[in-house]
Coordinates of C-alpha atoms in Angstrom, one line a residue:
M1 CA -5.5 -1.5 40.1
K2 CA -2.6 -0.6 37.8
T3 CA -1.5 3.2 38.4
R4 CA 0.3 3.3 35.1
I5 CA 0.9 1.8 31.5
G6 CA 4.5 1.1 30.9
V7 CA 6.0 1.6 27.3
G8 CA 9.2 0.7 25.8
L9 CA 10.0 1.8 22.4
I10 CA 12.7 -0.2 20.3
G11 CA 13.8 2.3 17.4
F12 CA 14.2 5.8 17.7
G13 CA 14.1 7.0 14.3
T14 CA 11.9 9.1 12.3
V15 CA 8.8 7.4 13.4
G16 CA 10.0 6.6 16.9
T17 CA 10.7 10.2 17.3
G18 CA 7.3 11.0 16.4
V19 CA 6.0 8.6 19.0
A20 CA 7.9 10.0 21.7
K21 CA 6.7 13.4 20.9
V22 CA 3.1 12.4 21.0
L23 CA 3.5 10.6 24.3
F24 CA 5.1 13.4 25.8
E25 CA 3.3 16.4 24.5
N26 CA -0.1 14.7 24.8
A27 CA 0.5 12.9 28.0
A28 CA -2.4 14.7 29.8
L29 CA -4.8 14.1 27.2
I30 CA -3.9 10.3 26.9
R31 CA -4.2 9.9 30.5
R32 CA -7.7 11.2 30.3
R33 CA -8.6 8.6 27.4
V34 CA -6.9 5.7 29.1
G35 CA -7.5 6.5 32.7
V36 CA -4.0 6.1 34.2
P37 CA -0.6 7.8 32.8
V38 CA 0.9 6.0 29.8
E39 CA 4.6 6.4 30.5
L40 CA 7.5 6.0 28.0
L41 CA 9.9 4.2 30.4
R42 CA 12.6 3.0 28.2
I43 CA 13.9 3.9 24.5
A44 CA 16.4 1.6 22.9
D45 CA 18.2 2.5 19.8
L46 CA 22.0 1.9 18.5
D47 CA 22.5 5.8 18.7
I48 CA 21.4 7.3 21.8
T49 CA 23.5 10.5 21.3
R50 CA 21.8 12.1 18.3
D51 CA 19.5 15.2 19.0
R52 CA 16.1 14.3 17.8
G53 CA 14.5 17.4 18.7
V54 CA 12.7 15.8 21.6
A55 CA 13.2 16.1 25.4
V56 CA 13.8 12.5 26.8
P57 CA 14.0 12.3 30.4
P58 CA 17.2 11.0 32.2
G59 CA 17.8 7.2 32.1
V60 CA 15.2 6.6 29.5
L61 CA 17.6 6.1 26.6
T62 CA 19.7 2.8 26.2
T63 CA 21.4 0.7 23.8
D64 CA 20.3 -2.5 25.3
V65 CA 17.0 -4.1 24.0
K66 CA 17.1 -6.6 26.8
Q67 CA 16.4 -3.7 29.3
I68 CA 13.0 -3.2 27.7
L69 CA 12.3 -7.0 27.2
A70 CA 13.0 -8.0 30.6
D71 CA 11.6 -5.0 32.6
P72 CA 8.4 -6.1 34.4
A73 CA 7.4 -2.4 34.5
I74 CA 6.7 -2.3 30.5
D75 CA 3.4 -3.8 29.6
I76 CA 3.7 -2.9 25.8
V77 CA 6.7 -3.0 23.6
I78 CA 6.7 -0.7 20.5
E79 CA 9.0 -2.2 17.6
L80 CA 9.9 0.4 15.0
V81 CA 13.3 -0.8 14.0
G82 CA 12.2 -2.0 10.5
G83 CA 13.4 -4.7 8.5
Y84 CA 13.0 -8.6 9.1
D85 CA 15.1 -10.8 11.2
F86 CA 15.9 -8.5 14.1
A87 CA 12.6 -6.9 14.4
K88 CA 10.8 -10.5 14.2
R89 CA 13.1 -11.6 16.8
V90 CA 12.2 -8.8 19.1
M91 CA 8.6 -8.9 18.5
L92 CA 8.5 -12.7 19.3
D93 CA 10.6 -12.2 22.3
A94 CA 8.4 -9.6 23.6
I95 CA 5.3 -11.7 22.9
A96 CA 6.8 -14.6 24.6
A97 CA 7.5 -12.4 27.4
G98 CA 4.0 -11.8 27.9
K99 CA 4.0 -8.3 26.6
H100 CA 1.9 -6.6 24.1
V101 CA 3.4 -5.5 20.9
V102 CA 2.7 -2.3 18.7
T103 CA 4.6 -2.2 15.2
A104 CA 4.6 -0.1 12.0
N105 CA 6.6 -2.9 10.2
K106 CA 4.5 -3.6 7.1
A107 CA 7.3 -5.6 5.3
L108 CA 7.5 -8.0 8.3
L109 CA 3.7 -8.5 8.7
A110 CA 3.3 -9.1 5.0
L111 CA 6.1 -11.8 5.0
H112 CA 5.9 -13.3 8.5
G113 CA 2.5 -12.1 9.8
E114 CA 1.1 -15.5 10.2
E115 CA 3.6 -16.6 12.6
I116 CA 3.5 -13.4 14.7
F117 CA -0.3 -13.5 14.8
A118 CA -0.2 -17.2 16.0
A119 CA 2.4 -16.1 18.5
A120 CA 0.0 -13.2 19.9
E121 CA -3.0 -15.7 20.1
S122 CA -1.0 -18.4 21.9
Q123 CA 0.4 -16.0 24.5
H124 CA -3.0 -14.0 25.0
V125 CA -1.5 -10.7 24.1
D126 CA -2.4 -7.9 22.1
L127 CA -0.7 -7.1 18.6
G128 CA -1.3 -3.4 17.0
F129 CA -0.2 -2.5 13.7
E130 CA -2.4 0.5 12.9
A131 CA 0.8 2.5 11.5
S132 CA 1.7 -0.3 9.0
V133 CA -0.5 0.8 6.4
G134 CA -1.7 4.5 5.4
G135 CA 0.3 6.3 8.2
G136 CA -2.3 8.3 10.2
I137 CA -5.3 7.0 8.4
P138 CA -7.1 4.4 10.6
I139 CA -7.6 1.9 8.0
I140 CA -6.6 -1.1 10.1
R141 CA -9.3 -0.5 12.9
A142 CA -12.0 0.3 10.0
L143 CA -11.2 -3.1 8.8
T144 CA -11.0 -5.0 12.3
E145 CA -13.9 -2.9 14.1
G146 CA -15.6 -0.2 12.3
L147 CA -16.5 -2.4 9.3
A148 CA -16.6 -5.9 11.0
A149 CA -20.3 -6.3 10.1
N150 CA -19.5 -6.2 6.5
R151 CA -18.6 -8.6 3.8
I152 CA -15.7 -6.5 2.3
E153 CA -16.1 -6.8 -1.6
S154 CA -13.1 -4.4 -2.9
I155 CA -10.4 -2.4 -1.5
Y156 CA -8.5 -0.1 -3.8
G157 CA -6.4 3.0 -3.2
I158 CA -3.1 4.7 -3.0
I159 CA -1.0 3.4 -0.3
N160 CA 2.5 5.0 -1.3
G161 CA 3.0 8.6 -1.0
T162 CA 6.3 8.7 -2.5
S163 CA 5.0 7.2 -5.9
N164 CA 1.7 9.6 -5.6
Y165 CA 3.8 12.6 -5.2
I166 CA 5.9 11.6 -8.2
L167 CA 2.7 10.9 -10.5
S168 CA 1.1 14.1 -9.1
R169 CA 4.1 16.1 -10.3
M170 CA 4.3 14.5 -13.6
T171 CA 0.7 15.0 -14.1
R172 CA 0.6 18.6 -12.9
E173 CA 3.9 19.8 -14.4
G174 CA 4.3 17.5 -17.4
H175 CA 7.9 16.5 -16.1
S176 CA 9.6 13.1 -16.7
F177 CA 9.7 10.4 -14.2
D178 CA 13.6 10.7 -13.8
A179 CA 13.3 14.6 -13.2
V180 CA 10.5 14.2 -10.6
L181 CA 12.2 11.5 -8.8
K182 CA 15.2 13.5 -8.5
E183 CA 13.4 16.4 -6.9
A184 CA 11.4 14.2 -4.6
Q185 CA 14.7 12.8 -3.1
Q186 CA 15.9 16.4 -2.8
A187 CA 12.8 17.3 -0.9
G188 CA 13.2 14.3 1.2
Y189 CA 10.1 12.6 -0.2
A190 CA 11.8 9.8 -1.8
E191 CA 14.7 7.6 -0.2
A192 CA 18.3 7.6 -1.9
D193 CA 17.2 4.2 -3.0
P194 CA 13.6 4.4 -3.9
T195 CA 13.0 1.0 -5.3
F196 CA 10.7 -0.2 -2.6
D197 CA 8.2 2.9 -3.3
V198 CA 8.6 3.3 -7.3
A199 CA 8.7 -0.6 -7.8
G200 CA 5.3 -1.1 -5.9
I201 CA 6.8 -3.4 -3.4
D202 CA 5.9 -1.2 -0.5
S203 CA 2.4 -0.9 -1.8
A204 CA 2.2 -4.7 -2.1
H205 CA 3.2 -5.1 1.4
K206 CA 0.3 -3.0 2.5
L207 CA -2.2 -4.7 0.2
A208 CA -1.3 -8.2 1.6
I209 CA -2.2 -7.0 5.1
L210 CA -5.4 -5.1 4.0
A211 CA -6.4 -8.3 2.0
N212 CA -5.8 -10.7 5.0
L213 CA -8.0 -8.5 7.3
A214 CA -10.6 -7.8 4.8
F215 CA -11.1 -11.3 3.5
G216 CA -10.3 -13.5 6.6
T217 CA -7.5 -15.4 4.5
P218 CA -3.7 -15.5 4.7
I219 CA -2.4 -13.6 1.6
N220 CA 1.1 -14.7 0.3
F221 CA 2.6 -11.4 -0.3
K222 CA 4.9 -13.2 -3.1
E223 CA 1.9 -13.9 -5.1
I224 CA 0.6 -10.4 -5.4
Y225 CA 1.2 -9.1 -8.9
T226 CA 3.3 -6.0 -8.5
E227 CA 4.3 -3.4 -11.0
G228 CA 5.8 0.0 -10.4
I229 CA 5.7 3.5 -12.0
T230 CA 9.0 3.5 -13.5
N231 CA 7.9 3.3 -17.1
I232 CA 4.9 5.8 -17.1
T233 CA 5.8 8.5 -19.4
E234 CA 4.5 12.2 -19.7
Q235 CA 3.0 10.9 -23.0
D236 CA 0.9 8.5 -21.3
I237 CA -0.3 10.9 -18.9
A238 CA -1.3 13.3 -21.7
Y239 CA -3.2 10.7 -23.3
A240 CA -5.0 9.5 -20.0
R241 CA -6.2 13.0 -19.9
E242 CA -7.6 13.0 -23.3
F243 CA -9.6 9.9 -22.3
G244 CA -10.7 11.5 -19.0
Y245 CA -8.5 9.4 -16.9
T246 CA -5.7 10.0 -14.1
I247 CA -2.9 7.6 -13.5
K248 CA -2.2 6.6 -10.0
L249 CA -0.5 3.7 -8.6
L250 CA -3.3 1.6 -7.0
G251 CA -3.3 -1.5 -4.8
I252 CA -6.5 -3.4 -5.8
A253 CA -8.0 -6.3 -3.9
K254 CA -11.5 -7.8 -4.8
L255 CA -13.4 -10.9 -3.4
H256 CA -15.3 -12.4 -6.5
N257 CA -17.0 -15.8 -6.9
G258 CA -14.8 -17.3 -3.9
A259 CA -11.6 -16.0 -5.2
V260 CA -9.4 -12.9 -4.3
E261 CA -7.5 -10.9 -6.7
A262 CA -4.7 -8.8 -5.2
R263 CA -2.7 -6.6 -7.6
V264 CA -0.5 -3.6 -7.5
H265 CA 0.1 -1.3 -10.9
P266 CA -0.4 1.9 -12.3
T267 CA -3.8 2.5 -13.1
M268 CA -6.1 4.9 -15.0
V269 CA -8.8 6.1 -12.8
P270 CA -11.8 8.5 -13.9
S271 CA -10.5 12.1 -13.5
D272 CA -13.6 13.2 -11.5
S273 CA -13.3 10.3 -9.0
P274 CA -12.2 11.0 -5.4
I275 CA -8.9 8.7 -5.8
A276 CA -8.1 10.8 -8.8
K277 CA -8.0 14.1 -6.9
V278 CA -5.5 12.9 -4.1
E279 CA -2.4 14.4 -4.8
G280 CA 1.4 14.7 -3.2
V281 CA 2.3 12.4 -0.3
Y282 CA -1.4 11.8 0.7
N283 CA -2.9 8.2 0.7
A284 CA -6.5 7.4 -0.1
I285 CA -8.2 4.1 0.3
H286 CA -11.6 3.2 -1.0
L287 CA -13.5 0.2 0.5
V288 CA -16.8 -1.3 -0.6
G289 CA -18.7 -3.2 2.1
D290 CA -21.8 -5.3 1.1
A291 CA -23.8 -3.5 3.9
V292 CA -22.3 0.0 4.1
G293 CA -21.4 0.5 0.6
D294 CA -18.5 2.9 -0.4
V295 CA -16.2 4.3 2.2
I296 CA -13.2 6.5 1.5
L297 CA -10.3 7.2 4.0
H298 CA -7.9 9.8 3.2
G299 CA -4.9 11.6 4.7
R300 CA -1.2 11.8 5.4
G301 CA 0.3 8.3 4.7
A302 CA 3.8 8.7 6.2
G303 CA 5.9 11.1 8.4
S304 CA 7.0 11.3 11.9
L305 CA 3.8 12.5 13.6
P306 CA 1.2 11.0 11.3
T307 CA 2.6 7.5 11.8
G308 CA 3.5 8.3 15.2
S309 CA -0.2 9.3 16.0
A310 CA -1.3 5.8 14.6
V311 CA 1.2 3.9 17.0
V312 CA 0.0 5.7 19.9
S313 CA -3.5 4.8 19.0
D314 CA -2.5 1.2 19.4
V315 CA -0.9 2.1 22.5
I316 CA -4.0 3.7 24.0
A317 CA -6.3 0.7 22.7
I318 CA -4.1 -1.7 24.4
G319 CA -3.6 0.3 27.6
R320 CA -7.5 0.4 28.2
N321 CA -7.5 -3.5 27.8
V322 CA -4.6 -3.8 30.3
L323 CA -6.5 -1.8 32.9
K324 CA -9.4 -4.0 32.4
G325 CA -7.2 -7.2 32.5
A326 CA -8.2 -8.1 29.2
A327 CA -6.6 -9.0 25.8
G328 CA -7.5 -10.4 22.5
L329 CA -10.7 -8.6 22.5
V330 CA -10.0 -7.9 18.7
P331 CA -8.5 -10.5 17.0
P332 CA -5.1 -9.4 15.3
A333 CA -5.9 -10.6 11.9
S334 CA -9.7 -9.2 12.3
F335 CA -11.4 -12.8 12.0
Q336 CA -10.9 -15.3 15.1
Q337 CA -7.7 -17.3 14.4
D338 CA -9.7 -20.6 13.9
Q339 CA -12.3 -19.0 11.6
R340 CA -9.9 -17.8 8.9
R341 CA -10.0 -19.8 5.8
P342 CA -7.6 -20.3 2.9
I343 CA -9.3 -18.5 -0.3
R344 CA -7.8 -18.9 -3.8
L345 CA -5.6 -15.9 -5.0
K346 CA -6.5 -15.6 -8.7
P347 CA -3.5 -15.6 -11.1
M348 CA -3.2 -12.3 -12.9
D349 CA -4.0 -13.8 -16.3
E350 CA -7.4 -14.6 -15.1
I351 CA -8.4 -11.1 -14.0
S352 CA -10.6 -8.8 -16.3
S353 CA -10.1 -5.0 -17.0
L354 CA -10.3 -2.1 -19.3
Y355 CA -6.9 -1.7 -20.9
Y356 CA -5.2 1.3 -22.4
L357 CA -2.7 0.3 -25.0
R358 CA -0.2 2.4 -26.9
F359 CA 1.5 1.4 -29.9
M360 CA 4.7 3.2 -31.6
V361 CA 4.4 2.4 -35.3
L362 CA 5.7 3.2 -38.6
D363 CA 2.9 5.4 -40.2
R364 CA 2.1 3.4 -43.3
P365 CA -1.3 1.9 -44.9
G366 CA -2.7 -1.2 -43.1
V367 CA -1.2 -1.0 -39.7
L368 CA -4.3 0.1 -38.1
A369 CA -6.0 -2.9 -39.6
Q370 CA -3.4 -5.4 -38.6
I371 CA -3.5 -4.2 -35.0
A372 CA -7.3 -4.2 -34.7
G373 CA -7.4 -7.5 -36.4
E374 CA -4.9 -9.2 -33.9
L375 CA -6.8 -7.7 -31.0
G376 CA -10.2 -9.1 -32.6
R377 CA -8.5 -12.5 -32.8
C378 CA -7.7 -12.7 -29.2
E379 CA -11.4 -11.5 -28.5
I380 CA -10.5 -7.7 -27.2
S381 CA -12.9 -5.1 -28.5
I382 CA -12.0 -1.6 -29.1
S383 CA -13.7 1.1 -27.0
S384 CA -11.7 4.2 -28.5
M385 CA -8.8 4.9 -30.7
L386 CA -6.6 8.2 -31.1
Q387 CA -4.1 8.7 -33.8
Q388 CA -2.7 12.3 -33.7
G389 CA -0.7 13.3 -36.7
R390 CA 0.4 11.7 -39.8
R391 CA 4.0 11.3 -40.7
E392 CA 4.2 8.7 -43.3
G393 CA 7.1 6.5 -43.2
Q394 CA 8.0 7.8 -39.6
T395 CA 7.0 6.7 -36.0
V396 CA 3.7 7.7 -34.6
P397 CA 1.6 6.6 -31.6
V398 CA -1.5 4.7 -31.9
V399 CA -3.6 4.8 -28.7
I400 CA -6.3 2.3 -28.0
K401 CA -8.8 1.9 -25.1
T402 CA -10.3 -1.5 -25.0
H403 CA -13.8 -2.9 -23.5
M404 CA -13.6 -5.2 -20.8
A405 CA -11.1 -7.9 -21.6
K406 CA -9.3 -10.8 -19.9
E407 CA -5.4 -10.3 -19.0
R408 CA -4.2 -13.4 -20.6
D409 CA -6.0 -12.5 -23.8
V410 CA -4.5 -8.9 -23.8
Q411 CA -0.9 -10.1 -23.2
K412 CA -1.1 -12.7 -25.9
A413 CA -2.3 -10.0 -28.3
M414 CA 0.4 -7.6 -27.1
C415 CA 3.3 -10.3 -27.6
E416 CA 2.0 -11.0 -31.2
I417 CA 1.7 -7.3 -32.1
N418 CA 5.0 -6.6 -30.6
R419 CA 6.6 -9.1 -33.1
Q420 CA 5.4 -7.2 -36.2
A421 CA 7.9 -5.1 -38.3
F422 CA 6.0 -2.0 -38.1
I423 CA 6.5 -1.7 -34.0
S424 CA 9.1 0.3 -33.1
E425 CA 9.3 -0.1 -29.5
P426 CA 7.4 -2.4 -27.2
A427 CA 3.9 -1.5 -26.7
T428 CA 2.7 0.3 -23.4
L429 CA -0.2 -1.5 -21.4
I430 CA -2.0 0.3 -18.4
R431 CA -5.0 -1.1 -16.9
V432 CA -8.2 1.2 -16.4
E433 CA -10.6 1.0 -13.4
G434 CA -13.8 2.3 -14.1
K435 CA -17.3 1.3 -15.9
D436 CA -17.2 -0.3 -19.4
E437 CA -18.8 2.0 -21.9

């Protein structure tokens, strides 16, 4: 009978610090939950001199990753270095050494998850990645265990706190994207290079993982349509409000007629919906299962302690298995590896949605008729229209909300309308989630 669970941590940054704090400060609680002590035996990082604000026992810190991978007392390796090549090598080496692995590395799993899943299956070790999506929100365990009896029909949600913080501030205070981004960087909510967050890439990584688990199929991250929030203006936020909507950056995945659609883009959602009310750096994920119906999970999507909490939850789950001499009780990809099936990923031009369209046009007779005519020729029906203020001969906005339409038809119409002489700048398109009226 094992008398302790040994843990090695690789990467002592923001999340690694949170993991260490949770393991040290909640050691007695964790022992009661697991049955034996869970001990952090080694922490490897390039910088072992900087004060992280957590007391680490002597001899625990090292710059040599091999001291963790080769130590027979370490049962679970936590990978928190981030990135691709080195992190992948560390994880595969740990798995090859028969050690269980916990990671928060969503980018690596989105791109190389299949190889890592297969390696864990082959070596009969557990792989935990609760912290890869949603920070402290237990979304991975909800999909792999809590909702395992359900056919998941759809997922949509806010899965990037930085973008949600920016859009929330723009909505609440009417400031521009650039101004709010600068504030977010000063407050520490956005990186110096915020591209992964504001361009939707981080959300796409997370959506690839969620769709993989929900639908039992490998998802190619590179095939997920991805659009960020950099072009969202105060004007569009104000018009969304007039239509009764709020703009959020959503990851959306749906299973319909044997095909999966997976996309990340700014989306208008009804302002009275739970997702619309999620502000700041919080995340929220709305799942629909055929048996359970609607499930919404909401909480802090990032940060040292929330993400550290998720990492340690995996350590606890795996530690319990280690004590029972078990592994692989829950397949890492939710479905048994030999029961996962390739499912067609629907191209973006095949999806159907409601649309918000904003045209900046020269105010002169016949313009509205020409726009409506082109939309009609592309089989796009107008649900409502706004044109505020007349300034003949000057540029004015024409805002249209459509009924349900196909993406390819809308893009075709936009392309044709943008070519017209009365258009002063490329039109704005934002997709709308909600019921057709």
